[in-house]
Coordinates of C-alpha atoms and ligand atoms in Angstrom, one line a residue:
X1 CA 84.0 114.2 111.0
X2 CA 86.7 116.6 109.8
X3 CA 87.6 119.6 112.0
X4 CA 90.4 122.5 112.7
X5 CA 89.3 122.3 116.6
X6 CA 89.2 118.8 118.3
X7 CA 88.1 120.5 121.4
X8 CA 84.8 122.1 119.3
X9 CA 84.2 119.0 117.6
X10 CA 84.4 117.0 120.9
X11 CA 82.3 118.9 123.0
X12 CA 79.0 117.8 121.9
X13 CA 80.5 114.1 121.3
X14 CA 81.4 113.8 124.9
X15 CA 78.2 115.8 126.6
X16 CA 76.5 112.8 126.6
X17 CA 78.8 110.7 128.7
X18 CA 79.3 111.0 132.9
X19 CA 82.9 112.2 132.6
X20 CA 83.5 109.6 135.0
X21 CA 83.1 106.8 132.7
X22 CA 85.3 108.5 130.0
X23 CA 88.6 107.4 129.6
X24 CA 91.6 107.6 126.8
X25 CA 94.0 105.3 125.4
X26 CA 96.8 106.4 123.1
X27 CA 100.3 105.7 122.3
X28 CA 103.8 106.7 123.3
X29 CA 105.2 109.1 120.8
X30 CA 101.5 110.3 120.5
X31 CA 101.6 111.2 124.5
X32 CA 105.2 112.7 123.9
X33 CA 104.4 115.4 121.9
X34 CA 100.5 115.8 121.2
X35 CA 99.1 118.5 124.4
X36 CA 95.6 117.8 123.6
X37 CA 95.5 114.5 125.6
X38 CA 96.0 115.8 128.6
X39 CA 94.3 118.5 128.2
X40 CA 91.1 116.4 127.6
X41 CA 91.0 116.2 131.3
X42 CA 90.1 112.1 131.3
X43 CA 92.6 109.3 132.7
X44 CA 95.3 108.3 129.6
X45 CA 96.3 104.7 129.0
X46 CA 99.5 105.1 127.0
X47 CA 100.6 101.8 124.8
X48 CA 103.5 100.8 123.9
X49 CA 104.3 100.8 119.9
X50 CA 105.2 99.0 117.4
X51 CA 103.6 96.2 115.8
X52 CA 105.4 93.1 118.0
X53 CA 103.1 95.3 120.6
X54 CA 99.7 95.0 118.7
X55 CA 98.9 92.0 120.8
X56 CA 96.8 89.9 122.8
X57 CA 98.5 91.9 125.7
X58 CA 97.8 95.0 124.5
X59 CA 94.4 94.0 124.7
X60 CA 94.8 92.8 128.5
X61 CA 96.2 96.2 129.4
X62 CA 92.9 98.4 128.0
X63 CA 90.5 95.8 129.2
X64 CA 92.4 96.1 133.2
X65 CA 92.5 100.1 132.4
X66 CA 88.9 99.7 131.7
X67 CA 88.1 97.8 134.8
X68 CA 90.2 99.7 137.3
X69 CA 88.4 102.9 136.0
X70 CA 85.2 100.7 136.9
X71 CA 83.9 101.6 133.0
X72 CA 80.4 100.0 132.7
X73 CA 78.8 99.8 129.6
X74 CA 77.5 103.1 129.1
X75 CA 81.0 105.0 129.3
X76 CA 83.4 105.8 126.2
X77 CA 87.1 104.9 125.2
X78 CA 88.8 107.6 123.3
X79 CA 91.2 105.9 121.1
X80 CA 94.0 109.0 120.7
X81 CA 97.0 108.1 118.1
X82 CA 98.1 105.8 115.1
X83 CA 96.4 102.8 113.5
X84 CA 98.0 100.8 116.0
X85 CA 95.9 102.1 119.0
X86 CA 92.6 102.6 116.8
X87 CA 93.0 98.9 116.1
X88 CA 93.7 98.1 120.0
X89 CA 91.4 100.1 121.0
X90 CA 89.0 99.2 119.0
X91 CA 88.8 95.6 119.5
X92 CA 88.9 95.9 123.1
X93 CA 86.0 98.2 123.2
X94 CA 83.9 95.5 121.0
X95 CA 84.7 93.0 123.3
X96 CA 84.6 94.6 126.9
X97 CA 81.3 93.9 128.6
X98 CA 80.2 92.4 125.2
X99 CA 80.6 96.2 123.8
X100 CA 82.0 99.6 124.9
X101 CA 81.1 102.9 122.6
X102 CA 84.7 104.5 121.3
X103 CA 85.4 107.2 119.2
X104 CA 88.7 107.3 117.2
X105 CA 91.4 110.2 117.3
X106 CA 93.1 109.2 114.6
X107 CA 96.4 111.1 115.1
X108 CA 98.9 109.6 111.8
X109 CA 98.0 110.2 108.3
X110 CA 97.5 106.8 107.7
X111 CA 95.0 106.3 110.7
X112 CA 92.7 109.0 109.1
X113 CA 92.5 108.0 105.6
X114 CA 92.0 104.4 106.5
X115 CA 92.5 102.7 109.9
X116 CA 90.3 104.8 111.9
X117 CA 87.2 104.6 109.7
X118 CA 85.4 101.2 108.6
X119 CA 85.1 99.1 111.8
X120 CA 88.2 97.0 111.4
X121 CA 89.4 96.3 114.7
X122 CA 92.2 93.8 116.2
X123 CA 95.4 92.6 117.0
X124 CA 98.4 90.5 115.1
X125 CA 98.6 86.7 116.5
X126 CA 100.8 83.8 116.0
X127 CA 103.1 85.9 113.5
X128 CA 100.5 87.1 111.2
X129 CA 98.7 90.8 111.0
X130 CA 94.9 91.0 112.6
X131 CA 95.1 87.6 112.9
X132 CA 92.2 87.9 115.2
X133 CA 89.9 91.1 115.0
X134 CA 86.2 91.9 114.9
X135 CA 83.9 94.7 113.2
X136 CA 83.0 97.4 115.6
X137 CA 82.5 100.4 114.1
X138 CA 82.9 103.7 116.5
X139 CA 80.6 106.2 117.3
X140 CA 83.1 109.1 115.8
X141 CA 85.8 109.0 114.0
X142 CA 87.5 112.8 114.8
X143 CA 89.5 113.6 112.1
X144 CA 91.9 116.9 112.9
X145 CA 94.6 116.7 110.4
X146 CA 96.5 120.1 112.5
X147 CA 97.3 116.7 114.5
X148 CA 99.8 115.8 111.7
X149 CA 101.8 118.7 112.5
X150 CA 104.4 116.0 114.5
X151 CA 104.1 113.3 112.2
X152 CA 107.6 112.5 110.9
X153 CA 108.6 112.4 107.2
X154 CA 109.0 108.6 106.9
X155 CA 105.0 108.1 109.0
X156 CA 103.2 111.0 106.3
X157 CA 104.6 108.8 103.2
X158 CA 103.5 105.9 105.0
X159 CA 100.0 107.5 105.1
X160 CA 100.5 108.3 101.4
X161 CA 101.0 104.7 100.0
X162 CA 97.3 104.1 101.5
X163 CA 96.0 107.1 100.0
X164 CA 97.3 106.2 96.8
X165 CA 96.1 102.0 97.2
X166 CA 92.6 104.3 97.6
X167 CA 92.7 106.8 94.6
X168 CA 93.5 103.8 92.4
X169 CA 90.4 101.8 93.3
X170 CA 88.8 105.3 93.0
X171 CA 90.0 107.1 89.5
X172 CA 92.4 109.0 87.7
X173 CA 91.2 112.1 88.9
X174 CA 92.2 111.8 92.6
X175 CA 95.0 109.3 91.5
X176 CA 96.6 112.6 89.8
X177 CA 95.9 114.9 92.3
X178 CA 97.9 113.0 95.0
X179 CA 100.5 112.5 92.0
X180 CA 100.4 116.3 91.8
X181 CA 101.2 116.7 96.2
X182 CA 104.6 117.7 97.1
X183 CA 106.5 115.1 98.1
X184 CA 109.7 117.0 98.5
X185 CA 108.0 119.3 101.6
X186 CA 105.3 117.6 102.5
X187 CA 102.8 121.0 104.0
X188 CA 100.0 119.0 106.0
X189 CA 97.8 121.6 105.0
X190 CA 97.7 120.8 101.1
X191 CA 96.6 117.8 103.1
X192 CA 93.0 117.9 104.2
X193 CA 91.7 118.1 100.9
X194 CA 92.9 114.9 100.0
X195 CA 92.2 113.3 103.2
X196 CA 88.2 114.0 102.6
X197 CA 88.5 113.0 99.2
X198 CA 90.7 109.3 100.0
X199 CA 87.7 109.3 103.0
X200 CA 84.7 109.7 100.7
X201 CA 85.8 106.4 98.4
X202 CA 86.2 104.9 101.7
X203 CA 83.0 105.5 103.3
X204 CA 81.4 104.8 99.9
X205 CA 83.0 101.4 99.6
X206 CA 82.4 100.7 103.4
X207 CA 78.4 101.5 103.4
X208 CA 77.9 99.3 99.7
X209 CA 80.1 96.2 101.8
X210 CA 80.1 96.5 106.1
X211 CA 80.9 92.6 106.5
X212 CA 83.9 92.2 103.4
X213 CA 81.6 90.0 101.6
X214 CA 82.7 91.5 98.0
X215 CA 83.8 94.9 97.0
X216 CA 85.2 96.0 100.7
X217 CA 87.9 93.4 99.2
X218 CA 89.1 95.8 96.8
X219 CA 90.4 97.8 99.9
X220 CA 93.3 94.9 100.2
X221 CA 94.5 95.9 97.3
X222 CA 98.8 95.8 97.7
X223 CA 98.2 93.8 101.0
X224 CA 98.5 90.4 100.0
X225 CA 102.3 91.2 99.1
X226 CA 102.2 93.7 101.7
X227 CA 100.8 92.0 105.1
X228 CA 103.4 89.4 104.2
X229 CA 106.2 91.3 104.2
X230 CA 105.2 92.8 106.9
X231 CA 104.6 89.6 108.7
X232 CA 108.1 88.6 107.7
X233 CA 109.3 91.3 110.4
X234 CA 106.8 89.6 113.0
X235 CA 108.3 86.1 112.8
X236 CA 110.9 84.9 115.3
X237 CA 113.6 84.6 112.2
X238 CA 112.7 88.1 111.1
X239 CA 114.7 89.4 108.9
X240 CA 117.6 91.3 109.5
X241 CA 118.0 94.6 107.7
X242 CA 120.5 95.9 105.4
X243 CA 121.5 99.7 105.6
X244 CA 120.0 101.0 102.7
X245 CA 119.0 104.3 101.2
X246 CA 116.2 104.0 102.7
X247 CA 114.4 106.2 104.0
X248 CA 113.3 104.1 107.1
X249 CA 116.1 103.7 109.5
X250 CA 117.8 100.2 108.6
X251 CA 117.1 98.5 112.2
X252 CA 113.3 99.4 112.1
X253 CA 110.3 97.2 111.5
X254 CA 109.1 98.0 108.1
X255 CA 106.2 100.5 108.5
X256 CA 102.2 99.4 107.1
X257 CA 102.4 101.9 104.5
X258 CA 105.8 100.7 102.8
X259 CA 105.0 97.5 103.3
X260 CA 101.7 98.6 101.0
X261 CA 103.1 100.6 98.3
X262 CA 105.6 97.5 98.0
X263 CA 103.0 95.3 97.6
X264 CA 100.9 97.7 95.6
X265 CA 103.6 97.7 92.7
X266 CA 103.9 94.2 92.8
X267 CA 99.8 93.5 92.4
X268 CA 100.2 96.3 89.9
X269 CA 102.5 94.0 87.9
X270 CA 100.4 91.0 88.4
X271 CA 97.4 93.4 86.8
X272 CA 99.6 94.3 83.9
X273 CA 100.4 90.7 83.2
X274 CA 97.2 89.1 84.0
X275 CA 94.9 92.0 83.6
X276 CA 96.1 94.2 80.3
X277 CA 96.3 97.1 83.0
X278 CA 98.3 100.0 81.5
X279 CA 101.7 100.2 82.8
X280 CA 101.7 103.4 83.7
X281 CA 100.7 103.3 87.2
X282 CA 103.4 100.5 88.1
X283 CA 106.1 102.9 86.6
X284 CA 104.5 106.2 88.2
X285 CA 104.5 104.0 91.8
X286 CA 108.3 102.2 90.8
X287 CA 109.5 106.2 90.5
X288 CA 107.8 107.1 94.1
X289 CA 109.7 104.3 95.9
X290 CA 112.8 105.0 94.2
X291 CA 112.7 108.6 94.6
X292 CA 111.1 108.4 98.1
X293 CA 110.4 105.0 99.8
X294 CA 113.4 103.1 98.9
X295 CA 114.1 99.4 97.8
X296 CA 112.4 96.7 100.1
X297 CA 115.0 95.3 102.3
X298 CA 114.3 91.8 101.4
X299 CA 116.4 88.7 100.3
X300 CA 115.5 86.6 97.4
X301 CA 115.5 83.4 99.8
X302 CA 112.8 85.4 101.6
X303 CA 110.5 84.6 98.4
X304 CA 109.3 81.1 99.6
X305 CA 108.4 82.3 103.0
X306 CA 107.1 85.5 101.7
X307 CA 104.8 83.0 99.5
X308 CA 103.9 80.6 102.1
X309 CA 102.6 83.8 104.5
X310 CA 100.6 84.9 101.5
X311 CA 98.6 81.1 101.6
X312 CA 97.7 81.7 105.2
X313 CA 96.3 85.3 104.2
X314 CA 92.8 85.9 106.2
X315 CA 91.5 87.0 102.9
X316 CA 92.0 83.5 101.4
X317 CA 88.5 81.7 101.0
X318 CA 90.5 78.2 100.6
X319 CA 93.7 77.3 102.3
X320 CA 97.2 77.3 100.2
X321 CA 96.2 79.8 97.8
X322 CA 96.9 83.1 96.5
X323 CA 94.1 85.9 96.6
X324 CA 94.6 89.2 95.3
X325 CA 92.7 92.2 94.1
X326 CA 93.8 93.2 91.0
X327 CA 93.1 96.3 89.1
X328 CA 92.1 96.2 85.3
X329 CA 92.6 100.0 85.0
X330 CA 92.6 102.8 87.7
X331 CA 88.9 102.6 89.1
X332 CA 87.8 99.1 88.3
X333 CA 89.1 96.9 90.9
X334 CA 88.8 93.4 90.3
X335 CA 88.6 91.2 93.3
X336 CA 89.2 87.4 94.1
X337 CA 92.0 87.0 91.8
X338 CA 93.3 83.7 92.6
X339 CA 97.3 83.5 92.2
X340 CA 99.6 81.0 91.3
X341 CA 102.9 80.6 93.0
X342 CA 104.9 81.1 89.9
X343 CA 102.3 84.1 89.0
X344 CA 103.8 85.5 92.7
X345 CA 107.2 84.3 92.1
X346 CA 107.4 86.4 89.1
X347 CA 105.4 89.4 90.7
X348 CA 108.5 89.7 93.5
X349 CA 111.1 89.3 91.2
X350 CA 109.9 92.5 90.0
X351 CA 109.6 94.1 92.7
X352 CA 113.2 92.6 94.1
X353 CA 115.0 93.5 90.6
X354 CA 113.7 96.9 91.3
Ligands
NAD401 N1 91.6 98.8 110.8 C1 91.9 99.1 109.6 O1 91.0 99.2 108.7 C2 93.3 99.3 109.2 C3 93.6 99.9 107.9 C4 95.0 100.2 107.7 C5 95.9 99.9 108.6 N2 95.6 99.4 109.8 C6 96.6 99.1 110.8 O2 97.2 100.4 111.2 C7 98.5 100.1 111.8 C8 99.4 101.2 111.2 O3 99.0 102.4 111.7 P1 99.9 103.7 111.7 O4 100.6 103.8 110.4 O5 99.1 104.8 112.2 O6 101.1 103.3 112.7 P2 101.3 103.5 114.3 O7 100.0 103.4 115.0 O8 102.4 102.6 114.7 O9 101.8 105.0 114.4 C9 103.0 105.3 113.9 C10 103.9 106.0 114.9 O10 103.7 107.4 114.9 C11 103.5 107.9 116.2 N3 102.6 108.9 116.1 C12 101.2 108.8 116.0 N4 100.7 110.0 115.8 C13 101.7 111.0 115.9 C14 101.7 112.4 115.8 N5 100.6 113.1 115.6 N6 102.9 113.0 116.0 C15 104.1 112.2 116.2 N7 104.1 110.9 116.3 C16 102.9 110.3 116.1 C17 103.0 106.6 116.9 O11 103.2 106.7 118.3 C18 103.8 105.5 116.3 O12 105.1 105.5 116.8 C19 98.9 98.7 111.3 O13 98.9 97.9 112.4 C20 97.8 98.3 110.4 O14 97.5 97.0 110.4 C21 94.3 99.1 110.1

C-alpha cells in the first residue's frame, strides 16, 4: 500500500490487533530521526545496524522482545526501518511460535522498492548474505515514501541501483524514466511515481513465481557479482578500503545497492558477450557509477575469492558453479546462465579496469 499518512493507512491495519500484543522493531538511525515510532504508541525494539549485525543474534533479540512482551500468536510485529530490519524482522516473525503476522514499514528507498515486499526474509550466516532465510510474506507492506525525507545521499542511490536491476528486467520505458530522475538533487517527491512503477514489475514477477522456482530468478539479476562483493566485507579478512572518490565513506561496509549496480554492470558485460545484448545499458550504468557511485574498492587479488564466494551462491542449483541471470535486451531476462570462471574472470576485469 502506498500512502502520504502512515498514521491513516495504519489505523485500520492495526484495529484488528489487542494493542497489547502489538509491538515494533526498528533500527538505530531509523529511531534517531523518524517521530513516527514513538508516536505509534507500542513498545520499540531498536537493532543495531549494519550487516555484520543481520545475524543469528539479531534474531535472538526480537524473539526475547517478543517473549518478554508475552506476544502469542495472534499479536503483530511492526517492522519500522531499512532492509536490514524488514529482513530480521521478518524471519523472526515466520519462525516465532511457528508464525507471527508482521507488517513492513519500509523506511529506505531500497526497502520499498524491493526488500520489504516479496516474502524474502533472513539473516547473513557463516560469511555469506541470507545464508539462512525463509518465505513469509507480511500482512502489509506500508509504503510512505515522506519517510525518505532523512535518507542520506549515499542510502537514496543505493535504493536506485535496485530500481534500476528492476526497470531493466521490466523495459525501456521505465529504464528511461529513472535515466531521466535527477541524480544531482535527488527531490524524494519525483520519487513515488517511480517507486509504484519499480513495485508493480515486482509484484508482477512475485505472484507468476512465490517459491523462486524460475522467473523470481531474474530478480538476482547483478547479485551474483554483487552478494559477493558484499560478502567480501563480511569475512574475517575483509578487505580494507582505499580512500577513494567515492561516494561512500572509505572505512564503511559497502552498501547492498553499490554492491548491486557493481555487479549489475558486470552481468551486463557478461550479457553483451554471451548474450548479443546492446551495449548501451552497460555504458549508460558505467557513466552512473563514475559520475555517482564511484569505482569498487576492490583489489585484483580479491578476484579468486570474489569467484570462489560466487560457487557457494544460494542460487546455485550445483555446487562450484557460476549462475547468473543475464539479460538478452532490456525486458527479457534470461535466467540460469551457468558461468565459467574465466567468463567471470573476464566480467571483473571489466568492471576493475573501470
Ligand atoms: N528480502 C529481500 O527481498 C531483499 C531485497 C533486497 C535487499 N535485501 C536486504 O536489504 C538490506 C539492505 O537494506 P537497506 O539498504 O535498507 O539498508 P539498511 O537496512 O542497512 O538501512 C540503511 C541505513 O539507513 C538508516 N535508515 C533507514 N531509514 C532511514 C530514514 N528514513 N532516515 C534516515 N536513516 C534511515 C538505517 O538505520 C541504516 O543505517 C540488505 O541486507 C539486503 O540483503 C533484502
Amino acid at each position: 500500500m502506498l500512502t502520504n499518512d502512515l498514521h491513516i493507512a495504519l489505523r485500520p491495519l492495526l484495529a484488528s490487533y489487542d494493542p497489547q500484543q502489538i509491538v515494533v522493531v526498528t533500527g538505530q538511525d531509523v529511531n534517531a530521526c523518524r517521530p513516527e515510532i514513538a508516536a505509534l504508541g507500542y513498545p520499540v525494539l531498536t537493532m543495531q545496524g549494519g550487516e555484520e549485525n543481520k545475524s543469528i543474534v539479531a534474531v535472538q533479540h526480537i524473539w526475547d522482545f517478543l517473549l518478554e512482551h508475552n506476544i502469542t500468536r495472534r499479536g503483530l510485529l511492526i517492522c519500522f526501518g531499512g532492509g536490514i530490519v524488514t529482513d530480521l524482522g521478518g524471519f523472526a516473525a515466520s519462525t516465532y511460535k511457528r508464525g507471527l503476522n508482521y507488517i513492513n514499514i519500509p523506511t529506505t528507498l531500497l526497502a520499498m522498492v524491493d526488500a520489504s515486499t516479496g516474502g524474502k526474509t533472513g539473516f547473513n550466516y557463516a560469511g555469506l548474505k541470507n545464508c539462512i532465510g525463509s518465505f513469509y510474506v507480511p500482512v502489509e507492506t506500508v509504503i510512505c515514501p515522506p519517510l525518505l525525507d532523512t535518507l542520506s545521499a549515499e542510502q537514496l542511490l543505493s535504493g536506485y541501483a535496485e530500481m534500476l536491476k528492476t526497470a531493466l528486467l521490466d523495459g525501456s520505458e521505465l529504464f528511461n524514466a529513472l535515466l531521466q530522475y535527477d541524480l544531482d538533487t535527488m527531490p524524494v517527491a519525483d520519487l513515488a511515481p517511480l517507486i509504484e512503477r519499480c513495485l508493480a514489475v515486482k509484484e508482477r514477477i512475485v505472484q507468476s513465481d512465490p517459491h523462486e522456482q524460475g522467473l523470481r530468478k531474474a530478480l538476482n539479476l547483478g547479485h551474483t557479482v554483487g552478494h559477493a562483493l558484499e560478502e567480501l566485507g563480511l569475512q574475517p579478512s575483509a578487505i580494507s578500503h582505499q580512500p577513494s572518490e567515492n561516494r561512500q565513506s572509505s572505512n564503511r561496509q559497502l552498501l547492498h545497492g553499490y554492491a548491486v549496480l557493481y555487479g549489475l554492470i558486470a552481468e551486463l558485460y557478461l550479457s553483451v558477450v554471451r548474450l548479443g545484448m546492446s551495449r548501451e545499458p552497460l555504458q549508460q550504468l558505467t557513466q552512473l557509477m563514475l559520475h555517482y557511485y564511484g569505482r569498487p574498492q576492490c583489489k585484483c587479488s580479491d578476484r579468486e575469492h570474489l569467484i570462489a564466494l560466487m560457487e557457494q551462491d544460494k542460487k546455485n542449483e550445483r555446487t562450484a558453479e557460476i549462475n547468473c541471470t543475464l539479460i538478452h535486451s532490456i525486458g527479457q531476462p534470461a535466467i540460469n546462465q551457468v558461468i565459467s570462471r574465466s567468463e567471470m574472470n573476464e566480467a571483473l576485469d571489466y568492471l576493475f579496469s573501470l
